Structures are given as structure tokens and as C-alpha cells.
mmCIF file of C-alpha atoms in Angstrom:
data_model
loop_
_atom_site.group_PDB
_atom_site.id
_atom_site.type_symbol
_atom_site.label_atom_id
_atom_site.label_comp_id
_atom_site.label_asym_id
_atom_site.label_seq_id
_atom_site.Cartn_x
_atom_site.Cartn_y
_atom_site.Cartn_z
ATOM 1 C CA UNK A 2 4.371 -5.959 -48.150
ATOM 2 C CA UNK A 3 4.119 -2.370 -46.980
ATOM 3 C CA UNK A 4 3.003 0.301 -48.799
ATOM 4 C CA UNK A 5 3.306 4.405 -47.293
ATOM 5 C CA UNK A 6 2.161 7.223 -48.743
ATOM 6 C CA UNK A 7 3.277 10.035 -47.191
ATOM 7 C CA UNK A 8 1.622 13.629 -47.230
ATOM 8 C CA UNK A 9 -1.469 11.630 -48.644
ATOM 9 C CA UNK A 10 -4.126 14.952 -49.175
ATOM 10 C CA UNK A 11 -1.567 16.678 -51.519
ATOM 11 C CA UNK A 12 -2.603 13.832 -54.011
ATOM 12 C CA UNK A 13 -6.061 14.885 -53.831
ATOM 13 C CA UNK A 14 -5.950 17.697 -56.458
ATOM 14 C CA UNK A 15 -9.086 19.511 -57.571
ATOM 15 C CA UNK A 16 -9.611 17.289 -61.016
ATOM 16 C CA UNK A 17 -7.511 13.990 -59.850
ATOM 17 C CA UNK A 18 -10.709 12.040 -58.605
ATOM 18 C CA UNK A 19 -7.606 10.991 -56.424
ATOM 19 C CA UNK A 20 -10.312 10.022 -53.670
ATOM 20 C CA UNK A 21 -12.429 7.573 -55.667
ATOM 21 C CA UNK A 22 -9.466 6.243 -57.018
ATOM 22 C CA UNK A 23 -8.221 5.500 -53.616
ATOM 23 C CA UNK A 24 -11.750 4.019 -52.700
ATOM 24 C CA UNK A 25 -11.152 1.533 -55.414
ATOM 25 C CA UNK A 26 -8.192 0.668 -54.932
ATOM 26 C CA UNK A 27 -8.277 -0.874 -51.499
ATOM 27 C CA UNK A 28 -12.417 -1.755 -51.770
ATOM 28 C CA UNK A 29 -11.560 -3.880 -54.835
ATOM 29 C CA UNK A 30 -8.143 -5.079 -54.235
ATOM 30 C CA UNK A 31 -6.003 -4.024 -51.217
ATOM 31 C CA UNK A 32 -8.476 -4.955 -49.260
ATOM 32 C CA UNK A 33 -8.754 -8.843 -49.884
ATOM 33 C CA UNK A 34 -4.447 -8.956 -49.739
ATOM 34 C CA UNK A 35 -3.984 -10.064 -46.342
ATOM 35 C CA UNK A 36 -0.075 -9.665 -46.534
ATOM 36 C CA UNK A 37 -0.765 -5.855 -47.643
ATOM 37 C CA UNK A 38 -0.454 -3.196 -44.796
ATOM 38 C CA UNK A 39 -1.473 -0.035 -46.203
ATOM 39 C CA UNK A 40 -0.134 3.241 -44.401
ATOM 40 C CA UNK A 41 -0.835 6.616 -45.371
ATOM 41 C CA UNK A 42 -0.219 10.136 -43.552
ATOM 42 C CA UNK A 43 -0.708 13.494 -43.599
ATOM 43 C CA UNK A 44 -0.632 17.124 -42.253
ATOM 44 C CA UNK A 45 -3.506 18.357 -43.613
ATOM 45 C CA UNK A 46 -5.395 16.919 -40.252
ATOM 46 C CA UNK A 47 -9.025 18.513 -41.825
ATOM 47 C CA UNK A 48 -8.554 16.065 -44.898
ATOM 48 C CA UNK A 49 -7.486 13.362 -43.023
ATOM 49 C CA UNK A 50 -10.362 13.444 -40.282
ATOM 50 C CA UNK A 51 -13.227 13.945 -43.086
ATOM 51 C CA UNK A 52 -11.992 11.754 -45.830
ATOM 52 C CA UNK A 53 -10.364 8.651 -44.050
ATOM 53 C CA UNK A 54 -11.021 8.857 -40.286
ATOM 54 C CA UNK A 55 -14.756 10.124 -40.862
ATOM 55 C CA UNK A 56 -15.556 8.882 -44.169
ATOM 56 C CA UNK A 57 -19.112 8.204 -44.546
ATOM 57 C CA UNK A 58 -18.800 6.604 -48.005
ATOM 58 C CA UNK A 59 -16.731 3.956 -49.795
ATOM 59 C CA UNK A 60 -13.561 4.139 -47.084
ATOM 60 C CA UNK A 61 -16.169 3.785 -43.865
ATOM 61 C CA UNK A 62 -15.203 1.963 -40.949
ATOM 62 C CA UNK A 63 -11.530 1.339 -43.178
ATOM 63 C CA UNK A 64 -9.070 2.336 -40.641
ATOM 64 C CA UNK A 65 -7.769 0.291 -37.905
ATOM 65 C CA UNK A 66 -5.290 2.214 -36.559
ATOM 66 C CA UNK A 67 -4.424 5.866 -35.728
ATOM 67 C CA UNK A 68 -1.031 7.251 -35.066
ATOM 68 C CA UNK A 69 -1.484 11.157 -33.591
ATOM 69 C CA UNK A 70 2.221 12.665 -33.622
ATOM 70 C CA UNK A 71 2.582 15.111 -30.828
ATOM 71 C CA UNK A 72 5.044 17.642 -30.663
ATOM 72 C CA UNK A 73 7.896 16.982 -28.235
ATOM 73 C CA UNK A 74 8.008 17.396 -24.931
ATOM 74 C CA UNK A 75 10.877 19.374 -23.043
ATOM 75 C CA UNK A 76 12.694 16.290 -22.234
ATOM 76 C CA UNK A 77 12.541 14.862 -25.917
ATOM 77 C CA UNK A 78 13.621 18.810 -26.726
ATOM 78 C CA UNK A 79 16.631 18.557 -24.999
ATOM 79 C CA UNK A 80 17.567 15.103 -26.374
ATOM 80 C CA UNK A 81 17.192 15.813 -29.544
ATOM 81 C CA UNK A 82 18.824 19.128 -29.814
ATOM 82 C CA UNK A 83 21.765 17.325 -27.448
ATOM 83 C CA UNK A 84 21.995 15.190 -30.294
ATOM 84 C CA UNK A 85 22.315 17.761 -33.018
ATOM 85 C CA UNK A 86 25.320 19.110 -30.854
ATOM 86 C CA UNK A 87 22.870 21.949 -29.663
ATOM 87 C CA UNK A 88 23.861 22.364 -26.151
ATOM 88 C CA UNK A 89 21.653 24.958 -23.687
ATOM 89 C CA UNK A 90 21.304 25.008 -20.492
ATOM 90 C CA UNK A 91 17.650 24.553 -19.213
ATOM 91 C CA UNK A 92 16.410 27.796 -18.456
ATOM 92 C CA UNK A 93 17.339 28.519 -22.289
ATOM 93 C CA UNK A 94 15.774 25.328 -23.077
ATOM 94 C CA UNK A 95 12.502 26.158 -22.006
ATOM 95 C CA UNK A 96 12.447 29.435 -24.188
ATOM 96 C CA UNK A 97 13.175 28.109 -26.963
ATOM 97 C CA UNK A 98 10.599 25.991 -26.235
ATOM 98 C CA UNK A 99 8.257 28.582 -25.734
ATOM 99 C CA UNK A 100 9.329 29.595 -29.490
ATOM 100 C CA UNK A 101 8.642 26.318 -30.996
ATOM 101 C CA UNK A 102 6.416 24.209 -29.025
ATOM 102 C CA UNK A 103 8.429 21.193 -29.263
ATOM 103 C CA UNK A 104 7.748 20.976 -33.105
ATOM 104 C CA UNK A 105 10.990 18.890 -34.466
ATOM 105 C CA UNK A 106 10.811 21.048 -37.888
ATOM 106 C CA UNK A 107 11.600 24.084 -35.812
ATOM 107 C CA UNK A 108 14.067 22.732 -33.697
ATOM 108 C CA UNK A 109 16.022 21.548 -36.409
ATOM 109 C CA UNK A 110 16.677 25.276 -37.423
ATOM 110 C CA UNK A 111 18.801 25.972 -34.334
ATOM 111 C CA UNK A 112 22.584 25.562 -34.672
ATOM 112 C CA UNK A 113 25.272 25.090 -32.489
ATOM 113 C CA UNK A 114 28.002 27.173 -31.051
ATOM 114 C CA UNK A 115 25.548 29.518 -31.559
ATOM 115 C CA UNK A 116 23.424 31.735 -28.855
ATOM 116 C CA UNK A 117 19.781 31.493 -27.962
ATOM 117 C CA UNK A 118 19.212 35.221 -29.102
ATOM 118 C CA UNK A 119 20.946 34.577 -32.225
ATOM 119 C CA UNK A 120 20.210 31.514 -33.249
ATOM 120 C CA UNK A 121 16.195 33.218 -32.639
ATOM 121 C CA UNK A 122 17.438 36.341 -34.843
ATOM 122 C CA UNK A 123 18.656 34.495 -37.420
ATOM 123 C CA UNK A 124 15.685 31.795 -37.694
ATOM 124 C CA UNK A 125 12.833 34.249 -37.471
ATOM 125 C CA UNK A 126 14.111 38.267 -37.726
ATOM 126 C CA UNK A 127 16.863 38.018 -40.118
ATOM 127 C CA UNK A 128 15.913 38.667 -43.978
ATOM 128 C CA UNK A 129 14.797 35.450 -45.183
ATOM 129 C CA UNK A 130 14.912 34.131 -41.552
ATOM 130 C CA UNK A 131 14.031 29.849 -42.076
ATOM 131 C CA UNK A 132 10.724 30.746 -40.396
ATOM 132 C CA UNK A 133 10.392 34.417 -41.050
ATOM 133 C CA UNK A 134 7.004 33.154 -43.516
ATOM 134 C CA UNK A 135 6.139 29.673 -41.526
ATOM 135 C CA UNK A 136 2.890 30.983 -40.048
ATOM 136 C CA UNK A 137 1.147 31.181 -43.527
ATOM 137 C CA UNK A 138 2.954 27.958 -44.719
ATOM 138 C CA UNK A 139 1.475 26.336 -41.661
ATOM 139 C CA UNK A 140 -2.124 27.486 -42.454
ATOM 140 C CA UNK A 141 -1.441 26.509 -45.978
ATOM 141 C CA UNK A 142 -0.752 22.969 -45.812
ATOM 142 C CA UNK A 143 -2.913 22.109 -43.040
ATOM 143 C CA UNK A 144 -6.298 23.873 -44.439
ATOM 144 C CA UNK A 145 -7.317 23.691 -48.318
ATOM 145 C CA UNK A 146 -9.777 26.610 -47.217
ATOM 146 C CA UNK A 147 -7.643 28.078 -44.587
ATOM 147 C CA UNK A 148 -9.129 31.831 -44.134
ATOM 148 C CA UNK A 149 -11.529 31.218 -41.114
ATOM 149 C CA UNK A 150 -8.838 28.909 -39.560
ATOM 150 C CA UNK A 151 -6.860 31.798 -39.566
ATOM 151 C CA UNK A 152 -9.306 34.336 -38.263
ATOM 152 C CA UNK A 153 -9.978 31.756 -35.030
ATOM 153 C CA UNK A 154 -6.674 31.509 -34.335
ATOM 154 C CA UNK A 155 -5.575 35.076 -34.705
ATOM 155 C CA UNK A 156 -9.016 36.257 -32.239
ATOM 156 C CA UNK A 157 -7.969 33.571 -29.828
ATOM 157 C CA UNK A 158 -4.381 35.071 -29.961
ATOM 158 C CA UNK A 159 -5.601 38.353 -28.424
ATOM 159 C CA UNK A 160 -7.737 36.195 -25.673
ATOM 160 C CA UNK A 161 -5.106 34.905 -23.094
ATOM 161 C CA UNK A 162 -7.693 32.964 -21.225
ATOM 162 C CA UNK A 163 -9.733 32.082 -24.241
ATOM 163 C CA UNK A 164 -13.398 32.136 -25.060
ATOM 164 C CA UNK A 165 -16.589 30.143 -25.406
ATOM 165 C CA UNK A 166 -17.511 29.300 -28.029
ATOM 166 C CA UNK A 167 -20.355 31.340 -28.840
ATOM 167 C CA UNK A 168 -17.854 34.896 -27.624
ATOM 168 C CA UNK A 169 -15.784 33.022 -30.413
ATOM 169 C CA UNK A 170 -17.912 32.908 -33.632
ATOM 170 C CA UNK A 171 -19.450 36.549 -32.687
ATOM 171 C CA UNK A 172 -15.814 38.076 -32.548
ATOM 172 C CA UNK A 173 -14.060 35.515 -35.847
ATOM 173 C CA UNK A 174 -17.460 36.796 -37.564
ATOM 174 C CA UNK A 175 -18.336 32.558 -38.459
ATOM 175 C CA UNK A 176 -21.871 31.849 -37.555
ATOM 176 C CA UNK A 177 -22.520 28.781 -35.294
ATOM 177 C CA UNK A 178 -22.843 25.800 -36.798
ATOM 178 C CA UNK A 179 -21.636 22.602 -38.044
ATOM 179 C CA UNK A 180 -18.680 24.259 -39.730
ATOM 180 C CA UNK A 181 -17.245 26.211 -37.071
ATOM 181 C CA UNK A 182 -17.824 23.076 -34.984
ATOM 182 C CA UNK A 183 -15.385 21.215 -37.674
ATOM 183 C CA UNK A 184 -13.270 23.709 -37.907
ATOM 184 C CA UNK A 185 -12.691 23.786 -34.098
ATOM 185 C CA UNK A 186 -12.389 19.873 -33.504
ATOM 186 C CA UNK A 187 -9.409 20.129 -36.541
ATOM 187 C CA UNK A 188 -7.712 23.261 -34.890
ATOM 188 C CA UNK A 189 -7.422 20.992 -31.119
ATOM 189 C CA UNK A 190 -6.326 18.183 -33.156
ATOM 190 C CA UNK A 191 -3.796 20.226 -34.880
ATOM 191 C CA UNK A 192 -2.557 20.890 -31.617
ATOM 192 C CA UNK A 193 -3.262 24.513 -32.333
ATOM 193 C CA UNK A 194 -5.941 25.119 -30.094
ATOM 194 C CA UNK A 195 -7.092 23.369 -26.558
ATOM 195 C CA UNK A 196 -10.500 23.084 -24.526
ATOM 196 C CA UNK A 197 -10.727 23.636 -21.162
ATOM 197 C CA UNK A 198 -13.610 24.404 -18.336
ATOM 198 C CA UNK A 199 -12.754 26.865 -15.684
ATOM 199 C CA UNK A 200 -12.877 25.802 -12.387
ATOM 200 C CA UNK A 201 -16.451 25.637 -10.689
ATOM 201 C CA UNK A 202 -18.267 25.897 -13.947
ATOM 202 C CA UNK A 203 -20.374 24.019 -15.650
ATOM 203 C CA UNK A 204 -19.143 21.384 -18.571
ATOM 204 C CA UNK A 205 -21.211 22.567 -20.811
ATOM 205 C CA UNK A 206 -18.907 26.163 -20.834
ATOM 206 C CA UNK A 207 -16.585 25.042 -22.965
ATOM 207 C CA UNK A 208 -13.601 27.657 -23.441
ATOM 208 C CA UNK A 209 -11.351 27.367 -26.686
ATOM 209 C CA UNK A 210 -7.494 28.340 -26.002
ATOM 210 C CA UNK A 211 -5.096 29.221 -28.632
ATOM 211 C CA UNK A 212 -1.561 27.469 -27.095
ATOM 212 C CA UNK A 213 0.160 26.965 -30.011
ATOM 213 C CA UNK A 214 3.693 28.342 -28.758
ATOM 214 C CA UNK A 215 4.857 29.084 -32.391
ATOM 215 C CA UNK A 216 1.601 31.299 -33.613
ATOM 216 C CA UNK A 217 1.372 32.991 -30.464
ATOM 217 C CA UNK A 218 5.131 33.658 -30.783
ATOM 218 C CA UNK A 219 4.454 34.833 -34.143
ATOM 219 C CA UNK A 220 1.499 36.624 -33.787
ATOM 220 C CA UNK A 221 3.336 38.562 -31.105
ATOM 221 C CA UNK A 222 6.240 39.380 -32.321
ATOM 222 C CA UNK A 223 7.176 38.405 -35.753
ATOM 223 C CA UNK A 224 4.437 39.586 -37.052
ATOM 224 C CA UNK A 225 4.266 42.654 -34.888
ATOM 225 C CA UNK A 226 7.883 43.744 -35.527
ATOM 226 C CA UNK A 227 7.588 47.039 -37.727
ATOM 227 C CA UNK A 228 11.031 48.400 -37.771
ATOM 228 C CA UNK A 229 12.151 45.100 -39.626
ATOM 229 C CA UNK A 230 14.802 45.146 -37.537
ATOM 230 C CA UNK A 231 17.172 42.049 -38.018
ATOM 231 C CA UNK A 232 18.755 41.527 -34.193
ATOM 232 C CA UNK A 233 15.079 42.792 -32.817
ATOM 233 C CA UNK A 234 15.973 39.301 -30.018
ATOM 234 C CA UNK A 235 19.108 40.290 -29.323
ATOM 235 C CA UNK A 236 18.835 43.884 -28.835
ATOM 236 C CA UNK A 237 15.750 43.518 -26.775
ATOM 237 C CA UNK A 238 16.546 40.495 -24.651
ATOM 238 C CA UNK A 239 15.933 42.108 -21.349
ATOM 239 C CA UNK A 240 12.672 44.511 -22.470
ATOM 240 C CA UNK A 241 9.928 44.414 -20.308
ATOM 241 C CA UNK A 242 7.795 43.292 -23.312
ATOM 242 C CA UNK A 243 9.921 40.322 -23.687
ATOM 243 C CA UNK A 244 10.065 39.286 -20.342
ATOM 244 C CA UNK A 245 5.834 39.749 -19.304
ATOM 245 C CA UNK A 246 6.007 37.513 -22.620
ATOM 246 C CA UNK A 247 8.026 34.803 -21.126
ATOM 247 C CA UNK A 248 6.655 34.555 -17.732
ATOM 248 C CA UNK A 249 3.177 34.069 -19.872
ATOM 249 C CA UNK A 250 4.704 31.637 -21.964
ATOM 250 C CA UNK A 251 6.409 29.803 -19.157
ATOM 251 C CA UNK A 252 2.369 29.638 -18.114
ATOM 252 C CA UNK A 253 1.763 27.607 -21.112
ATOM 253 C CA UNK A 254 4.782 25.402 -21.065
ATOM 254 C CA UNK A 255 3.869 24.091 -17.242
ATOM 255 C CA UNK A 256 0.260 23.678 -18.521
ATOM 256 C CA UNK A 257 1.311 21.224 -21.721
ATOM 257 C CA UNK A 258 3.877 19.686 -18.841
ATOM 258 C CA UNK A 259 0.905 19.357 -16.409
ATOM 259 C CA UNK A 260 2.104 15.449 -16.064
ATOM 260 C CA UNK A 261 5.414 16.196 -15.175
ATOM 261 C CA UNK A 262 4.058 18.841 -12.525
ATOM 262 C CA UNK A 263 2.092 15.703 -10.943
ATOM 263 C CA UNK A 264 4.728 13.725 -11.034
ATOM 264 C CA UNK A 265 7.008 16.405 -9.336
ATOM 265 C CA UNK A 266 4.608 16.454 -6.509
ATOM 266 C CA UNK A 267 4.592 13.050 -5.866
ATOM 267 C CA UNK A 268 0.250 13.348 -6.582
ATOM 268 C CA UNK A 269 0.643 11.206 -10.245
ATOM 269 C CA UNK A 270 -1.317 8.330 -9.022
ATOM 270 C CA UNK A 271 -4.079 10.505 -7.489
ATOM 271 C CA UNK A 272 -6.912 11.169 -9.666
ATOM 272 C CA UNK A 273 -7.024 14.669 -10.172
ATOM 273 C CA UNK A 274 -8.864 17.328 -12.989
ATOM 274 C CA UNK A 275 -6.189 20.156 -13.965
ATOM 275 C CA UNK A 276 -8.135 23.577 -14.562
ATOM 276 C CA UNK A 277 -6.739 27.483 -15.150
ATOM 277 C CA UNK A 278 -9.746 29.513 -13.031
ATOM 278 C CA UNK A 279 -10.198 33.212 -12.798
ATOM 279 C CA UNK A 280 -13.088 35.213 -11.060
ATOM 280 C CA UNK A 281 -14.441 38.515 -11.757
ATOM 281 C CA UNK A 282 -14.503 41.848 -9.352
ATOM 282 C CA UNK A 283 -18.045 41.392 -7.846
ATOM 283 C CA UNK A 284 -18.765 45.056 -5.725
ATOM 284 C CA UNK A 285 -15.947 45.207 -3.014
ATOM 285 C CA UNK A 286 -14.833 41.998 -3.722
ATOM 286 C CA UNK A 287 -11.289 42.228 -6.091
ATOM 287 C CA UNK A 288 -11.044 39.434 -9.041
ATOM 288 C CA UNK A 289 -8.907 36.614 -8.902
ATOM 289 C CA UNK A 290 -6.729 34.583 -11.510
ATOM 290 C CA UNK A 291 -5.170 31.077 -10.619
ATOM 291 C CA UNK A 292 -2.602 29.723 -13.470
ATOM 292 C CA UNK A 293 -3.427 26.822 -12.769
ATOM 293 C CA UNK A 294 -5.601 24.376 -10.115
ATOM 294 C CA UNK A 295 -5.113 20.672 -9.730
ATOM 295 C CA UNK A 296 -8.384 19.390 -8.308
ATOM 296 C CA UNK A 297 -7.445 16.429 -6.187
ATOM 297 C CA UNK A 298 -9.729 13.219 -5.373
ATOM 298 C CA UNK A 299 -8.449 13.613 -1.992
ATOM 299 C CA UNK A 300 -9.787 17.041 -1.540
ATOM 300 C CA UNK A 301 -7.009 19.000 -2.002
ATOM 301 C CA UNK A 302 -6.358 22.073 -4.792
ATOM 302 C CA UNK A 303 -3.120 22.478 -5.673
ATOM 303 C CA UNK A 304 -3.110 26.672 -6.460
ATOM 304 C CA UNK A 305 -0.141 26.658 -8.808
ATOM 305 C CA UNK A 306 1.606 30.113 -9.723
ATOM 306 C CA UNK A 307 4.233 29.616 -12.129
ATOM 307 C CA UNK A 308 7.363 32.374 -12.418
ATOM 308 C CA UNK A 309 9.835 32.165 -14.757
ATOM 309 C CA UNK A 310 12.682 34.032 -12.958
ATOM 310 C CA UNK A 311 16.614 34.397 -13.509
ATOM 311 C CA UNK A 312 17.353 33.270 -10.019
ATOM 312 C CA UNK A 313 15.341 32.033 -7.073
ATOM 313 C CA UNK A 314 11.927 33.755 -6.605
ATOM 314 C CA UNK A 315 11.582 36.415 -3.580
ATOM 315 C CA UNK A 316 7.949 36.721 -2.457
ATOM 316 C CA UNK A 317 7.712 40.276 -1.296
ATOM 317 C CA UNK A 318 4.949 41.718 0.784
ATOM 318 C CA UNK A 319 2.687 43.099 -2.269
ATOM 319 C CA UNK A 320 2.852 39.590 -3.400
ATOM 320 C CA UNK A 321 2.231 38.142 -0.102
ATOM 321 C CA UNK A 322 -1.358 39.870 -0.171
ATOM 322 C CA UNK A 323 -2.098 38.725 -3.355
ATOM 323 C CA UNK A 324 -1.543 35.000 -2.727
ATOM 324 C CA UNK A 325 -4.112 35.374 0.513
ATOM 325 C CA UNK A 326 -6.580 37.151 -1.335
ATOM 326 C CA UNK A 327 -6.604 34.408 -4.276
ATOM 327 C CA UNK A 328 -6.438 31.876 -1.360
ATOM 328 C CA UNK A 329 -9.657 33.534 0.209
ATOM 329 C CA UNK A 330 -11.495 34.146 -2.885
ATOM 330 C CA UNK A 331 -10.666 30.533 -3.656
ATOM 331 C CA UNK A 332 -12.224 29.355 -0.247
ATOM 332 C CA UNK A 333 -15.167 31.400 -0.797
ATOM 333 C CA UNK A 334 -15.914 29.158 -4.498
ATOM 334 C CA UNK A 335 -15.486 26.068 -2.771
ATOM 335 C CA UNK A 336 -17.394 26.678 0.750
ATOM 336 C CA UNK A 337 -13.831 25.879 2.418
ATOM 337 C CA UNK A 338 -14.834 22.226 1.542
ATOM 338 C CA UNK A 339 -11.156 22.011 -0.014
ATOM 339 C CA UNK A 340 -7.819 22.236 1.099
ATOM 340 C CA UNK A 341 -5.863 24.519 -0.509
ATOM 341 C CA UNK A 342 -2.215 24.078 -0.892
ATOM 342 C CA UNK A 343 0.131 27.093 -2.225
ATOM 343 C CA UNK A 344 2.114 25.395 -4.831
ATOM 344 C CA UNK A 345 5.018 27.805 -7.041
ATOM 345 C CA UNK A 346 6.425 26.481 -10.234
ATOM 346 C CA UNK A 347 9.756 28.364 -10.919
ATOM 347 C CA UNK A 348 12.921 28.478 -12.871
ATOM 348 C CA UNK A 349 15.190 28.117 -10.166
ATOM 349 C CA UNK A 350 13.593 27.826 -6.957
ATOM 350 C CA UNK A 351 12.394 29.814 -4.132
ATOM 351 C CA UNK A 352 14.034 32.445 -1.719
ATOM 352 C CA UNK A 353 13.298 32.066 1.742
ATOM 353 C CA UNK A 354 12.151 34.978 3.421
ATOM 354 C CA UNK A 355 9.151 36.390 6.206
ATOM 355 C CA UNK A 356 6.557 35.441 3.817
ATOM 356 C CA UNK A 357 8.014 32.211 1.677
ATOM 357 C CA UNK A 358 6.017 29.511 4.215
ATOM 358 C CA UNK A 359 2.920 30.616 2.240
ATOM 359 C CA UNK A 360 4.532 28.465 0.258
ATOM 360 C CA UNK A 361 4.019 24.451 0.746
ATOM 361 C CA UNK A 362 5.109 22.684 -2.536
ATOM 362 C CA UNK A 363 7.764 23.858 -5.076
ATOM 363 C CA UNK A 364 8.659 22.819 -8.724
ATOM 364 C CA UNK A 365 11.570 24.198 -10.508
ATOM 365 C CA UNK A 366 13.083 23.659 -14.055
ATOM 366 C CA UNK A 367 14.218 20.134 -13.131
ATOM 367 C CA UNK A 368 10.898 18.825 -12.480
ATOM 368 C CA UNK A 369 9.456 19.558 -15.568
ATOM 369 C CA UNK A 370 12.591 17.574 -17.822
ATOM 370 C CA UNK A 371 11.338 14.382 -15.810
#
């Protein structure tokens, strides 16, 4: 006999005593029913870590399984809006991705026979767009105390390569602790936020990133959209503010498809770290920022620059001189005791040209559906 309760920590209301009553329940009774499989789920990740996953009283040690439901991944994207009749091409794909983060919910708002820009007008900029009031929803049923999830996420918004933790608490205004230390193990496994170590630092550095694609969506433009107006997509689909936000998004989207990027380079059965590195100006020596670096056991880094372009990507001198300088600065952190191979994930390719053989590997759209 099965037995599911869904959405489990809405039962939990302040004066049920729904959680003792649980307790007893399975200590007393389900517990001893061998032919009884119990399942129970819930969104509310916080209430499900400390009060069934955690417990330290009554329900300890109780679970012997765990299901984590990840959002979808662009090839699960495409199949299930092909299924819904939804048909886009993949360079569309991938933005509406970049909306949505794979979440199924979200997807299921997008119609078809319609366009990209205004099936995204209508779902988040038209008066009472589906998901014009989602971001507060979202905090709302995942948090019962939901305030300081919300400040983390929205000081991590403004942070595109994230912070330590201690940068974090000073600007959220949470004090160290055991509670922000909750609070950030439930936001990464929420899928809101993700940990990382830059390149050539210590472990102990621990940076938080926010790469939720739907709150920094949000945060960035639905939220931010003062003139209310209802085709804001449409009529600004080829702004520069829309497309320094894609190419940053498309940054985020490789780095969640980091797999497939491995796979695409024929490197998935090498063991390899993946990192995002940056170094600061030090006297005459200009900063550097590397989208991503695959650290390879066989001594090679994969420098990955990702460009989400209309056509094929042109290299052109100015870029040309940026590539060697990241190159060289890159040398210089790792005593030249690593080979470094110029790797470019694009939309549609790359344009060959005087300075394209800086070049040696190249992913495009297709490699990251595999």
C-alpha cells in the first residue's frame, strides 16, 4: 500500500501539532507495516531538510530515500515544450531558458504559434502576466520566514561573480552564524544559489552565486521595469541592455550545462574540476576574467569564453589582445605548469579570420542539447 502526501509542510500549521502527529503516526504504527511505503514531498526545502531529513527527534534516522527534483536541462526543455506543440528553434530555446531555468511550471506558460517576445510579454509584462508576481510566490512557499532569504538573494543578484561568505552577511546585514549557515545550505538546495572556489584559491574561500535564471531575470527586469510598459520584450528585443543581458545569461546556461560542454570536447571521462576565475589589476599588470576553466587531470585548462551571437563569432583584433593577455595572466597563476587551450562556446560557430587559430576547441548550440 502506498501512501503520498504531497506539499507535506503546508500541513504543518502554527496550532496543528501536525509534526508530532506525524511522529506518531509512523513511530507507533506505520512503522511496524512492512507492506506500507510512506512518501511525502515538498517545496518548502527549509522544512523538509530540518524536520524530516535532519530531524533530531522522534523522525531521526526515518528516511531511506531522497528524491532531489532538478530543473530541466536544455534537452528535456526542448522535449517537453516539443511536446506541448511549442516549437523554437535553438537559439530561442536557450533564451527562454535563460528566463526560466528549466523550471517545468514556467515552461508550461509558453504557448504555441506564438513568438518568443510575445509569449515573454504576455507571461511576465502584460497586466496580470502568469508570472508577473512569481518571485514573491516563490519566496513564499519555499520559506515560512522568508525575509533574509530574500535579502541574500537580492545582494547576490547585484554580485555577478558572487561573494564569500563573510562579504555576504556584512552586505544582507545577517550576522554569521548558524542561521545564515542554514539559510545558505537551503538556498543551494533550492537550486537558487551555487558554491564555487575560484581558480588557484584556497577551499576554504567559499564564494556563494545567485544562478537562479528566473530571479535574476526578475530582479533585472521585471522588477526593474518602471514605465509598466506591457510589450517592454518586444519593443526592446535588440537594446543593448537586453543583449549584454543575454550574453551574461548564456554564461550561466553553459555553466549549469558544464557536462554537456565535456562531453562536446570529447574530455567527459577525464577527471577534471570546472571553476569561473578572475584576477585583479595588480600595478601595471591589467585584471583578468575567465568564464569559465576546466582544470584537467592531464594538465590541461580548458579557458572557455562563451558568446551568444546571431551568427558565427568574428574575433577582431581588440579581441585578439584580450584573449593573449588572459592567456598570459593565466600562465603567470599557474607557473606555465599547464597547458592552456583557447576553447569558445557560441551560438552558431566561429568565423575564420587572421586571428580565429587562437582558437583550438569550439562548442556551439548543438553541443549543449546533447
Amino acid at each position: 500500500m502506498v501512501v503520498f502526501i504531497d506539499e507535506l509542510p503546508w500541513l504543518d500549521t502554527p496550532r496543528a501539532n501536525f509534526l508530532s502527529a506525524f511522529e506518531h503516526f509512523w513511530n507507533d504504527w506505520g512503522a511496524g507495516k512492512h507492506k506500507l511505503l510512506l512518501v511525502v514531498c515538498g517545496s518548502a526545502t527549509s522544512w523538509m531538510l530540518d524536520n524530516l531529513i535532519n530531524n533530531k527527534g522522534g523522525l531521526y534516522g526515518r528516511t531511506n530515500c531522497e528524491m532531489h527534483l532538478h530543473p530541466f536541462t536544455l534537452t528535456e526543455t526542448e522535449m517537453y515544450l516539443h511536446q506541448r506543440g511549442v516549437t523554437l528553434d535553438r537559439y530561442d530555446l536557450v533564451q527562454t531558458y535563460m528566463l526560466t531555468g528549466g523550471v517545468a511550471y514556467y515552461l508550461s506558460y509558453f504557448q504555441p504559434g506564438v513568438s518568443l517576445a510575445e509569449n515573454i510579454d504576455s507571461i511576465f509584462f502584460a497586466e496580470n502576466g502568469f508570472l508577473q508576481t512569481e518571485y514573491d510566490r516563490l519566496f513564499t512557499s519555499l520559506f515560512a520566514d522568508n525575509e533574509g532569504y530574500r535579502r541574500i538573494v537580492e545582494v547576490l543578484s547585484g554580485n555577478r561573480y558572487g561573494l564569500t561568505r563573510e562579504v555576504l552577511a556584512k552586505k544582507a546585514g545577517i550576522s554569521l552564524g548558524g542561521t545564515l549557515s542554514n539559510m545558505l545550505k537551503a538556498l543551494v538546495k533550492n537550486d537558487l544559489v551555487t558554491t564555487y572556489w575560484n581558480f588557484g584559491e584556497s577551499k576554504r574561500t567559499q564564494h556563494y552565486k545567485l544562478t537562479d535564471m528566473f530571479c535574476l531575470f526578475y530582479l533585472g527586469f521585471v522588477q526593474k521595469n518602471p514605465s509598466n510598459n506591457r510589450t517592454y520584450w518586444y519593443d526592446n528585443q535588440n537594446s543593448p541592455k537586453l543583449n549584454s543581458w543575454r550574453g551574461r545569461a548564456f554564461e550561466d546556461v553553459c555553466f549549469v550545462h558544464q557536462m554537456e560542454v565535456k562531453k562536446a570536447l570529447g574530455i567527459s571521462g577525464v577527471q577534471a574540476e570546472v571553476y569561473p576565475w578572475h584576477a585583479t589589476t595588480e600595478g601595471n599588470v591589467p585584471g583578468a576574467q575567465i568564464d569559465m576553466l576546466i582544470d584537467r587531470a592531464d594538465r590541461v585548462l580548458n579557458l572557455c569564453e562563451m558568446k551568444f551571437f546571431q551568427d558565427e563569432f568574428v574575433i577582431s583584433k581588440e579581441y585578439d589582445e584580450r584573449l593573449r593577455r588572459k592567456i598570459s595572466r593565466l600562465q603567470e597563476e599557474t607557473g606555465g605548469k599547464r597547458n592552456v587551450q583557447v576553447t569558445l562556446v557560441t551560438t552558431f560557430g566561429l568565423k575564420k579570420n587572421m586571428y580565429s587559430s587562437r582558437v583550438q576547441r569550439v562548442v556551439t548550440l548543438d553541443g549543449l542539447f546533447k
